[in-house]
Every structure is written in C-alpha cells, then in structure tokens.
mmCIF file of C-alpha atoms in Angstrom:
data_model
loop_
_atom_site.group_PDB
_atom_site.id
_atom_site.type_symbol
_atom_site.label_atom_id
_atom_site.label_comp_id
_atom_site.label_asym_id
_atom_site.label_seq_id
_atom_site.Cartn_x
_atom_site.Cartn_y
_atom_site.Cartn_z
ATOM 1 C CA UNK A 1 126.616 99.098 72.502
ATOM 2 C CA UNK A 2 125.868 100.981 69.583
ATOM 3 C CA UNK A 3 122.480 99.502 69.375
ATOM 4 C CA UNK A 4 121.858 100.120 73.291
ATOM 5 C CA UNK A 5 122.769 103.871 73.016
ATOM 6 C CA UNK A 6 120.287 104.201 70.290
ATOM 7 C CA UNK A 7 117.606 102.632 72.228
ATOM 8 C CA UNK A 8 118.403 104.471 75.201
ATOM 9 C CA UNK A 9 118.336 107.794 73.123
ATOM 10 C CA UNK A 10 114.678 106.687 71.736
ATOM 11 C CA UNK A 11 113.224 105.871 75.320
ATOM 12 C CA UNK A 12 114.764 109.254 76.650
ATOM 13 C CA UNK A 13 112.907 111.117 74.030
ATOM 14 C CA UNK A 14 109.770 109.625 75.033
ATOM 15 C CA UNK A 15 109.988 110.826 78.576
ATOM 16 C CA UNK A 16 107.842 113.870 79.904
ATOM 17 C CA UNK A 17 110.215 116.537 80.883
ATOM 18 C CA UNK A 18 110.071 117.599 84.646
ATOM 19 C CA UNK A 19 109.533 121.289 84.548
ATOM 20 C CA UNK A 20 110.314 123.283 87.894
ATOM 21 C CA UNK A 21 112.313 122.225 90.969
ATOM 22 C CA UNK A 22 111.495 122.244 94.392
ATOM 23 C CA UNK A 23 112.650 124.983 96.573
ATOM 24 C CA UNK A 24 115.986 124.555 97.708
ATOM 25 C CA UNK A 25 116.454 125.419 101.572
ATOM 26 C CA UNK A 26 119.396 127.595 102.965
ATOM 27 C CA UNK A 27 122.252 125.464 103.901
ATOM 28 C CA UNK A 28 121.275 126.009 107.547
ATOM 29 C CA UNK A 29 118.066 124.342 107.149
ATOM 30 C CA UNK A 30 119.159 121.475 105.376
ATOM 31 C CA UNK A 31 120.304 119.063 108.385
ATOM 32 C CA UNK A 32 116.699 120.141 110.099
ATOM 33 C CA UNK A 33 114.957 119.206 107.062
ATOM 34 C CA UNK A 34 116.957 116.098 106.445
ATOM 35 C CA UNK A 35 116.244 114.782 109.796
ATOM 36 C CA UNK A 36 112.783 114.586 108.783
ATOM 37 C CA UNK A 37 113.371 112.747 105.691
ATOM 38 C CA UNK A 38 115.525 110.098 107.326
ATOM 39 C CA UNK A 39 117.077 108.493 103.998
ATOM 40 C CA UNK A 40 118.754 109.165 101.129
ATOM 41 C CA UNK A 41 118.546 106.894 97.838
ATOM 42 C CA UNK A 42 121.830 106.626 96.272
ATOM 43 C CA UNK A 43 121.983 105.202 92.458
ATOM 44 C CA UNK A 44 125.718 104.713 91.440
ATOM 45 C CA UNK A 45 127.962 102.870 89.346
ATOM 46 C CA UNK A 46 130.963 103.423 91.721
ATOM 47 C CA UNK A 47 132.512 100.718 92.959
ATOM 48 C CA UNK A 48 130.594 98.846 95.743
ATOM 49 C CA UNK A 49 133.587 99.079 98.418
ATOM 50 C CA UNK A 50 134.047 102.923 97.724
ATOM 51 C CA UNK A 51 130.378 103.969 97.570
ATOM 52 C CA UNK A 52 129.703 101.909 100.910
ATOM 53 C CA UNK A 53 132.835 103.500 102.745
ATOM 54 C CA UNK A 54 131.768 107.028 101.784
ATOM 55 C CA UNK A 55 128.016 106.161 102.995
ATOM 56 C CA UNK A 56 129.329 104.761 106.292
ATOM 57 C CA UNK A 57 131.237 108.286 106.862
ATOM 58 C CA UNK A 58 128.227 109.990 105.960
ATOM 59 C CA UNK A 59 125.907 108.122 108.261
ATOM 60 C CA UNK A 60 128.203 108.575 111.044
ATOM 61 C CA UNK A 61 128.428 112.353 110.486
ATOM 62 C CA UNK A 62 124.555 112.346 110.307
ATOM 63 C CA UNK A 63 123.137 109.437 112.270
ATOM 64 C CA UNK A 64 119.708 110.202 111.554
ATOM 65 C CA UNK A 65 120.001 109.392 107.982
ATOM 66 C CA UNK A 66 120.502 106.214 106.231
ATOM 67 C CA UNK A 67 121.985 105.855 102.846
ATOM 68 C CA UNK A 68 120.280 103.273 100.566
ATOM 69 C CA UNK A 69 122.564 102.437 97.870
ATOM 70 C CA UNK A 70 121.626 100.922 94.440
ATOM 71 C CA UNK A 71 124.916 99.901 92.699
ATOM 72 C CA UNK A 72 124.960 98.545 89.102
ATOM 73 C CA UNK A 73 126.730 99.389 85.691
ATOM 74 C CA UNK A 74 126.163 102.755 84.370
ATOM 75 C CA UNK A 75 123.951 101.695 81.449
ATOM 76 C CA UNK A 76 122.007 99.401 83.707
ATOM 77 C CA UNK A 77 121.541 102.151 86.035
ATOM 78 C CA UNK A 78 119.783 104.481 83.399
ATOM 79 C CA UNK A 79 117.487 101.767 82.179
ATOM 80 C CA UNK A 80 116.494 101.463 85.948
ATOM 81 C CA UNK A 81 115.825 104.855 86.302
ATOM 82 C CA UNK A 82 114.025 105.495 82.979
ATOM 83 C CA UNK A 83 111.778 102.296 83.758
ATOM 84 C CA UNK A 84 110.946 103.880 87.155
ATOM 85 C CA UNK A 85 110.207 107.348 85.778
ATOM 86 C CA UNK A 86 107.756 105.613 83.118
ATOM 87 C CA UNK A 87 105.961 103.789 85.744
ATOM 88 C CA UNK A 88 105.461 106.957 87.586
ATOM 89 C CA UNK A 89 107.927 105.827 90.524
ATOM 90 C CA UNK A 90 110.638 108.376 91.218
ATOM 91 C CA UNK A 91 113.118 106.660 93.443
ATOM 92 C CA UNK A 92 116.355 108.016 93.377
ATOM 93 C CA UNK A 93 117.670 111.235 95.420
ATOM 94 C CA UNK A 94 121.120 111.410 94.089
ATOM 95 C CA UNK A 95 123.223 110.092 91.158
ATOM 96 C CA UNK A 96 127.200 109.130 90.684
ATOM 97 C CA UNK A 97 127.619 107.655 87.309
ATOM 98 C CA UNK A 98 129.338 108.626 84.329
ATOM 99 C CA UNK A 99 129.188 111.673 82.552
ATOM 100 C CA UNK A 100 127.200 110.231 79.168
ATOM 101 C CA UNK A 101 124.594 108.763 81.625
ATOM 102 C CA UNK A 102 124.037 112.029 83.566
ATOM 103 C CA UNK A 103 123.666 113.822 80.107
ATOM 104 C CA UNK A 104 120.840 111.736 78.965
ATOM 105 C CA UNK A 105 119.155 112.237 82.514
ATOM 106 C CA UNK A 106 119.526 115.933 82.094
ATOM 107 C CA UNK A 107 118.092 115.970 78.567
ATOM 108 C CA UNK A 108 115.171 113.973 79.758
ATOM 109 C CA UNK A 109 114.413 116.283 82.567
ATOM 110 C CA UNK A 110 115.164 113.891 85.189
ATOM 111 C CA UNK A 111 118.276 116.003 87.005
ATOM 112 C CA UNK A 112 117.550 119.264 88.954
ATOM 113 C CA UNK A 113 119.873 122.190 89.512
ATOM 114 C CA UNK A 114 121.792 122.613 92.861
ATOM 115 C CA UNK A 115 124.995 124.838 93.191
ATOM 116 C CA UNK A 116 126.563 123.571 96.375
ATOM 117 C CA UNK A 117 128.568 125.743 98.276
ATOM 118 C CA UNK A 118 131.787 123.090 97.812
ATOM 119 C CA UNK A 119 131.519 123.603 94.101
ATOM 120 C CA UNK A 120 133.648 126.638 93.754
ATOM 121 C CA UNK A 121 136.589 124.598 94.972
ATOM 122 C CA UNK A 122 136.647 122.665 91.336
ATOM 123 C CA UNK A 123 138.090 122.909 88.132
ATOM 124 C CA UNK A 124 135.916 125.233 85.885
ATOM 125 C CA UNK A 125 136.049 122.055 83.391
ATOM 126 C CA UNK A 126 134.662 119.639 85.949
ATOM 127 C CA UNK A 127 131.279 121.201 87.121
ATOM 128 C CA UNK A 128 128.155 122.443 85.323
ATOM 129 C CA UNK A 129 127.818 126.219 85.576
ATOM 130 C CA UNK A 130 123.993 125.947 86.216
ATOM 131 C CA UNK A 131 124.685 123.644 89.177
ATOM 132 C CA UNK A 132 123.364 120.592 87.317
ATOM 133 C CA UNK A 133 126.395 118.266 88.022
ATOM 134 C CA UNK A 134 130.286 118.385 89.574
ATOM 135 C CA UNK A 135 132.464 115.701 88.869
ATOM 136 C CA UNK A 136 133.432 113.587 92.218
ATOM 137 C CA UNK A 137 135.797 111.502 90.686
ATOM 138 C CA UNK A 138 137.600 110.961 87.408
ATOM 139 C CA UNK A 139 139.600 107.893 85.515
ATOM 140 C CA UNK A 140 142.367 108.952 83.461
ATOM 141 C CA UNK A 141 142.931 106.994 80.286
ATOM 142 C CA UNK A 142 146.548 106.345 79.641
ATOM 143 C CA UNK A 143 148.854 104.277 77.780
ATOM 144 C CA UNK A 144 150.968 101.676 79.517
ATOM 145 C CA UNK A 145 153.839 99.516 78.534
ATOM 146 C CA UNK A 146 155.592 96.435 79.385
ATOM 147 C CA UNK A 147 158.918 97.533 80.980
ATOM 148 C CA UNK A 148 160.706 94.421 80.327
ATOM 149 C CA UNK A 149 159.967 94.279 76.748
ATOM 150 C CA UNK A 150 160.025 98.059 75.830
ATOM 151 C CA UNK A 151 162.670 100.072 77.183
ATOM 152 C CA UNK A 152 162.309 103.671 78.594
ATOM 153 C CA UNK A 153 163.958 105.095 75.520
ATOM 154 C CA UNK A 154 161.664 103.242 73.200
ATOM 155 C CA UNK A 155 158.542 104.471 74.671
ATOM 156 C CA UNK A 156 156.202 106.547 72.453
ATOM 157 C CA UNK A 157 156.166 110.274 73.492
ATOM 158 C CA UNK A 158 153.587 111.713 71.106
ATOM 159 C CA UNK A 159 150.409 109.927 69.867
ATOM 160 C CA UNK A 160 151.992 109.780 66.425
ATOM 161 C CA UNK A 161 154.729 107.599 67.508
ATOM 162 C CA UNK A 162 151.998 104.770 68.338
ATOM 163 C CA UNK A 163 151.730 104.402 64.113
ATOM 164 C CA UNK A 164 155.490 103.408 63.856
ATOM 165 C CA UNK A 165 155.862 99.763 62.272
ATOM 166 C CA UNK A 166 157.215 98.346 65.602
ATOM 167 C CA UNK A 167 154.020 98.577 67.345
ATOM 168 C CA UNK A 168 151.857 96.797 64.777
ATOM 169 C CA UNK A 169 149.931 94.334 66.457
ATOM 170 C CA UNK A 170 151.557 95.171 69.564
ATOM 171 C CA UNK A 171 148.623 97.542 71.180
ATOM 172 C CA UNK A 172 145.606 96.708 73.272
ATOM 173 C CA UNK A 173 142.581 98.801 73.070
ATOM 174 C CA UNK A 174 139.562 98.382 75.133
ATOM 175 C CA UNK A 175 136.414 97.676 72.709
ATOM 176 C CA UNK A 176 133.896 100.448 71.947
ATOM 177 C CA UNK A 177 135.821 103.068 73.407
ATOM 178 C CA UNK A 178 133.793 105.932 71.999
ATOM 179 C CA UNK A 179 134.549 108.561 74.550
ATOM 180 C CA UNK A 180 138.325 108.302 74.286
ATOM 181 C CA UNK A 181 138.080 107.990 70.665
ATOM 182 C CA UNK A 182 136.142 111.441 70.135
ATOM 183 C CA UNK A 183 138.190 112.900 73.036
ATOM 184 C CA UNK A 184 141.445 112.218 71.066
ATOM 185 C CA UNK A 185 140.129 113.262 67.975
ATOM 186 C CA UNK A 186 139.288 116.819 69.428
ATOM 187 C CA UNK A 187 142.411 117.259 71.052
ATOM 188 C CA UNK A 188 144.771 116.252 68.164
ATOM 189 C CA UNK A 189 142.109 118.558 65.831
ATOM 190 C CA UNK A 190 139.662 116.929 63.089
ATOM 191 C CA UNK A 191 142.490 116.476 60.222
ATOM 192 C CA UNK A 192 145.095 115.270 62.865
ATOM 193 C CA UNK A 193 143.020 112.936 64.909
ATOM 194 C CA UNK A 194 141.621 111.436 61.660
ATOM 195 C CA UNK A 195 144.892 110.601 60.633
ATOM 196 C CA UNK A 196 146.053 109.330 63.857
ATOM 197 C CA UNK A 197 142.851 107.061 64.069
ATOM 198 C CA UNK A 198 143.454 105.849 60.524
ATOM 199 C CA UNK A 199 146.793 104.897 61.215
ATOM 200 C CA UNK A 200 145.923 103.458 64.495
ATOM 201 C CA UNK A 201 143.469 101.184 62.781
ATOM 202 C CA UNK A 202 146.108 100.178 60.377
ATOM 203 C CA UNK A 203 148.103 98.576 63.420
ATOM 204 C CA UNK A 204 145.584 96.101 63.650
ATOM 205 C CA UNK A 205 145.106 96.238 67.826
ATOM 206 C CA UNK A 206 143.804 93.821 69.651
ATOM 207 C CA UNK A 207 140.624 94.584 71.136
ATOM 208 C CA UNK A 208 139.492 93.375 74.791
ATOM 209 C CA UNK A 209 136.431 94.080 76.725
ATOM 210 C CA UNK A 210 137.893 96.237 79.481
ATOM 211 C CA UNK A 211 140.665 98.400 80.790
ATOM 212 C CA UNK A 212 141.866 96.216 83.557
ATOM 213 C CA UNK A 213 142.097 93.317 81.032
ATOM 214 C CA UNK A 214 144.168 95.075 79.024
ATOM 215 C CA UNK A 215 146.511 96.281 81.624
ATOM 216 C CA UNK A 216 146.797 92.132 82.678
ATOM 217 C CA UNK A 217 147.643 91.142 79.276
ATOM 218 C CA UNK A 218 150.062 94.005 78.915
ATOM 219 C CA UNK A 219 151.804 93.051 82.412
ATOM 220 C CA UNK A 220 151.956 89.378 81.183
ATOM 221 C CA UNK A 221 153.630 90.660 78.053
ATOM 222 C CA UNK A 222 150.801 89.552 75.607
ATOM 223 C CA UNK A 223 150.754 93.235 74.485
ATOM 224 C CA UNK A 224 153.620 95.474 74.756
ATOM 225 C CA UNK A 225 151.308 98.440 75.035
ATOM 226 C CA UNK A 226 147.674 99.133 75.870
ATOM 227 C CA UNK A 227 145.300 101.833 76.924
ATOM 228 C CA UNK A 228 144.430 101.387 80.317
ATOM 229 C CA UNK A 229 142.981 103.377 83.291
ATOM 230 C CA UNK A 230 145.823 105.307 85.454
ATOM 231 C CA UNK A 231 144.632 104.298 88.877
ATOM 232 C CA UNK A 232 144.716 100.498 87.849
ATOM 233 C CA UNK A 233 148.195 100.975 86.348
ATOM 234 C CA UNK A 234 149.229 102.516 89.999
ATOM 235 C CA UNK A 235 147.857 99.772 91.716
ATOM 236 C CA UNK A 236 149.786 97.231 89.361
ATOM 237 C CA UNK A 237 153.187 98.819 89.861
ATOM 238 C CA UNK A 238 152.708 98.685 93.620
ATOM 239 C CA UNK A 239 152.435 95.010 93.041
ATOM 240 C CA UNK A 240 155.731 95.048 91.294
ATOM 241 C CA UNK A 241 153.936 94.293 87.605
ATOM 242 C CA UNK A 242 156.307 95.345 84.925
ATOM 243 C CA UNK A 243 154.365 98.053 83.309
ATOM 244 C CA UNK A 244 155.082 101.814 83.307
ATOM 245 C CA UNK A 245 153.255 104.952 81.904
ATOM 246 C CA UNK A 246 154.096 106.071 78.520
ATOM 247 C CA UNK A 247 154.957 109.699 78.645
ATOM 248 C CA UNK A 248 152.373 110.832 76.164
ATOM 249 C CA UNK A 249 151.476 114.575 76.274
ATOM 250 C CA UNK A 250 147.956 114.345 77.039
ATOM 251 C CA UNK A 251 145.397 111.822 78.902
ATOM 252 C CA UNK A 252 141.682 111.979 78.592
ATOM 253 C CA UNK A 253 139.490 112.485 81.652
ATOM 254 C CA UNK A 254 136.567 110.512 81.999
ATOM 255 C CA UNK A 255 134.349 112.251 84.705
ATOM 256 C CA UNK A 256 132.001 110.675 87.217
ATOM 257 C CA UNK A 257 129.784 113.380 88.188
ATOM 258 C CA UNK A 258 127.190 113.706 90.957
ATOM 259 C CA UNK A 259 123.540 115.244 90.461
ATOM 260 C CA UNK A 260 120.284 115.749 92.217
ATOM 261 C CA UNK A 261 117.134 114.106 91.147
ATOM 262 C CA UNK A 262 114.725 116.560 89.721
ATOM 263 C CA UNK A 263 111.958 115.393 91.840
ATOM 264 C CA UNK A 264 114.105 113.993 94.657
ATOM 265 C CA UNK A 265 111.965 112.050 97.120
ATOM 266 C CA UNK A 266 114.369 113.398 100.105
ATOM 267 C CA UNK A 267 115.636 116.789 98.703
ATOM 268 C CA UNK A 268 117.216 118.087 101.580
ATOM 269 C CA UNK A 269 118.972 114.800 102.424
ATOM 270 C CA UNK A 270 119.991 114.716 98.934
ATOM 271 C CA UNK A 271 121.574 118.284 98.658
ATOM 272 C CA UNK A 272 123.097 117.822 102.272
ATOM 273 C CA UNK A 273 124.591 114.217 100.883
ATOM 274 C CA UNK A 274 126.146 116.264 97.654
ATOM 275 C CA UNK A 275 127.745 118.733 100.060
ATOM 276 C CA UNK A 276 129.440 116.020 102.030
ATOM 277 C CA UNK A 277 130.747 114.163 98.899
ATOM 278 C CA UNK A 278 132.036 117.443 97.619
ATOM 279 C CA UNK A 279 133.650 118.414 100.776
ATOM 280 C CA UNK A 280 137.585 118.532 100.896
ATOM 281 C CA UNK A 281 137.502 115.894 103.447
ATOM 282 C CA UNK A 282 135.278 113.336 101.313
ATOM 283 C CA UNK A 283 137.325 114.247 98.359
ATOM 284 C CA UNK A 284 140.365 113.399 99.869
ATOM 285 C CA UNK A 285 139.127 110.049 101.194
ATOM 286 C CA UNK A 286 138.307 109.313 97.497
ATOM 287 C CA UNK A 287 141.753 110.329 96.486
ATOM 288 C CA UNK A 288 142.834 107.818 98.847
ATOM 289 C CA UNK A 289 140.776 105.074 96.821
ATOM 290 C CA UNK A 290 143.536 105.819 94.040
ATOM 291 C CA UNK A 291 140.978 108.103 92.221
ATOM 292 C CA UNK A 292 141.679 111.200 90.555
ATOM 293 C CA UNK A 293 139.624 114.157 91.926
ATOM 294 C CA UNK A 294 138.691 117.690 90.578
ATOM 295 C CA UNK A 295 139.135 120.078 93.488
ATOM 296 C CA UNK A 296 141.648 122.557 92.860
ATOM 297 C CA UNK A 297 143.012 122.411 96.582
ATOM 298 C CA UNK A 298 144.072 118.525 96.512
ATOM 299 C CA UNK A 299 147.454 117.979 95.399
ATOM 300 C CA UNK A 300 147.749 115.310 92.676
ATOM 301 C CA UNK A 301 151.071 114.369 91.050
ATOM 302 C CA UNK A 302 149.690 112.595 88.133
ATOM 303 C CA UNK A 303 148.014 115.860 86.779
ATOM 304 C CA UNK A 304 151.272 117.172 86.587
ATOM 305 C CA UNK A 305 152.884 114.333 84.371
ATOM 306 C CA UNK A 306 150.619 115.709 81.484
ATOM 307 C CA UNK A 307 147.977 117.583 79.958
ATOM 308 C CA UNK A 308 144.608 116.437 80.952
ATOM 309 C CA UNK A 309 141.697 116.544 78.335
ATOM 310 C CA UNK A 310 137.876 116.130 79.805
ATOM 311 C CA UNK A 311 135.715 113.837 77.748
ATOM 312 C CA UNK A 312 132.868 116.469 77.648
ATOM 313 C CA UNK A 313 129.464 114.902 78.700
ATOM 314 C CA UNK A 314 127.958 116.492 75.734
ATOM 315 C CA UNK A 315 129.355 113.737 73.639
ATOM 316 C CA UNK A 316 126.237 111.862 74.243
ATOM 317 C CA UNK A 317 124.325 114.301 72.195
ATOM 318 C CA UNK A 318 126.605 113.249 68.985
ATOM 319 C CA UNK A 319 126.851 109.530 69.872
ATOM 320 C CA UNK A 320 125.345 108.155 66.727
ATOM 321 C CA UNK A 321 127.800 110.323 64.812
ATOM 322 C CA UNK A 322 130.892 109.311 66.692
ATOM 323 C CA UNK A 323 130.069 105.847 66.618
ATOM 324 C CA UNK A 324 129.766 106.006 62.887
ATOM 325 C CA UNK A 325 133.197 107.747 62.638
ATOM 326 C CA UNK A 326 134.522 105.041 65.208
ATOM 327 C CA UNK A 327 133.391 102.185 62.793
ATOM 328 C CA UNK A 328 135.399 103.847 59.994
ATOM 329 C CA UNK A 329 138.717 103.669 61.520
ATOM 330 C CA UNK A 330 138.752 100.919 64.505
ATOM 331 C CA UNK A 331 137.535 97.372 65.548
#
C-alpha cells in the first residue's frame, strides 16, 4: 500500500494541470443542455448494487439520459483515470470515491469546480467551499466487541481503555489503516496520539485485510474487540450476531465525495447528476442503504451517540509522513 501511494504520487505529479473550466449553465439550462449530451459517465468505488439503484432512479427521472457506470476499487479507479488522461482520453464525467483519491485528482487538475444548489444543506466539514467536492456518504470507523465475551460494563469508554492488560492480543485491526491512524492522532493530540498508538502496538493486535473480516472474527469470538465500519456492525446486529458498539467518545468519518471532471465530456449531464445525488430524496435513499450521510436535514441516530471526527482529504498530501509514523507503532 505504501509503495502504491508513492507510485501514484509520482504519476500524478507528471500529469499536466488542466487550466480553466467550461462555463457552467444556469440550473434552468442544465436539463436542456443535458438532453443534447444523452449520457453521463460515472466512475465510482461505491457498492455496485447501490450505485446501480441510484442510476436507475436518476434515469427514471431523466429518461433521455443514460448513466454509464465504471465500478472498481478506489485505487484502481484512480489508476484508470490517470492512464486515460495520459493517453489524452478524458472519459469520466463524475466520480464518487474515497476522499484521498479525490484529493489526488484535485492536485492533478482533473477535478472541476461546481457549487451545487444542494451543497448548502451539508455539514461545513463535509464539502469544499470552492465547490470541488461534497460528501455523498460516509463510513464511520468504530470499535465493536463480542457481547458474549465482554460485558457492557467492561467495554472500553475511552481510547486509553484499550491499552489495559485484559485487551492484549484480543484486538483486531484492518491492515494499513492510515486514514484512521492519522485522524485518531489528530483527535487525541500529537502527544496523546503518540502514546496511544505506541501502547496499542504493544497490545499485539491481530491484523486482517478488511473491516468486514474483522467484524466476522469478532462475531465468531476469535477477537474480543475490533475496528469495524459502523454500518456493517448495524447489519450484523440485525442478524442477531453477538456484536455491540463500544461507547468510545468519538468515531472517525471516512468520506466519499462526489466531484465533476474538469473536462467532463457531458458537462451539463454531470452537474444535473450531482444535483440529483446531493438532493434530500437521494440522500435519504442512500441513508436507507445503511450509510451515514452529511446532509444536516436528515436525522441519524448514530451521529448522536458520539462525536464524529472527519478524516481530512488533505491527508493525501502527507501520506509518506503518515505511513512512516504508522510503521513506527503498528503492524
């Protein structure tokens, strides 16, 4: 992962900056112009079922438009866009992927600016003031425990509680969780974060490739505790799995922004699609997938359970430093 990020940084540095953006028509002109364009190309790392459902509803509302979806992992998506750009083929119109990848695209000049009329309804820390991106959905990273092994009274309530001797070799962590690592360090303060990560490393946590695998192993009792995605935890609880949320004071929020290509082949259709995705109706649909959203006018119980600390997309600018710090303490 570290090598991949370094390679991506080198490749992005070699891309020419795209100067200037096409004029954005007024909202009332978007539909008329989009009719002429006939399609919108969506590149996304969102789950295939979810992205397809959003596209289908969009096409029902605008039957003159077809949504062509390219759905692959965030790293591969970034590599594909760079390859197409270097070949002089700008294909994507809209991207929905993780914040770090969007940051790389911004720095390379491949993302344009568009302030949707829907953006005003979003939390300030979940949108770019210059209109470069708005969060479509978020994944909250939380700790879950096995409720058959750990009592509610024994569950950790502060991050420092995870450093108690009883948790040694009992914690599962996803491998190479750089964003979570850097955000917790920031939330706890530089010195407090350093002490916590140093102590966590001494706890000899077990590392696995994904959050869902950690959750499965916590549910199976292989680990007493693990770092997981909150929406996946809620799904497992509905299936009567013996897993519960640890009542820690904050969770980190991994955003997945939407952005328009600086040279979008279907510029009006792209902006129309962004307005649709950010609308309250579509955000409510995404909320129905079990996702956390960033619109202030949609009620979400989990946000009231703890403080939410956003993983800043600018972490991409310091990734070499972050991975070096991570390697000092973890894995």
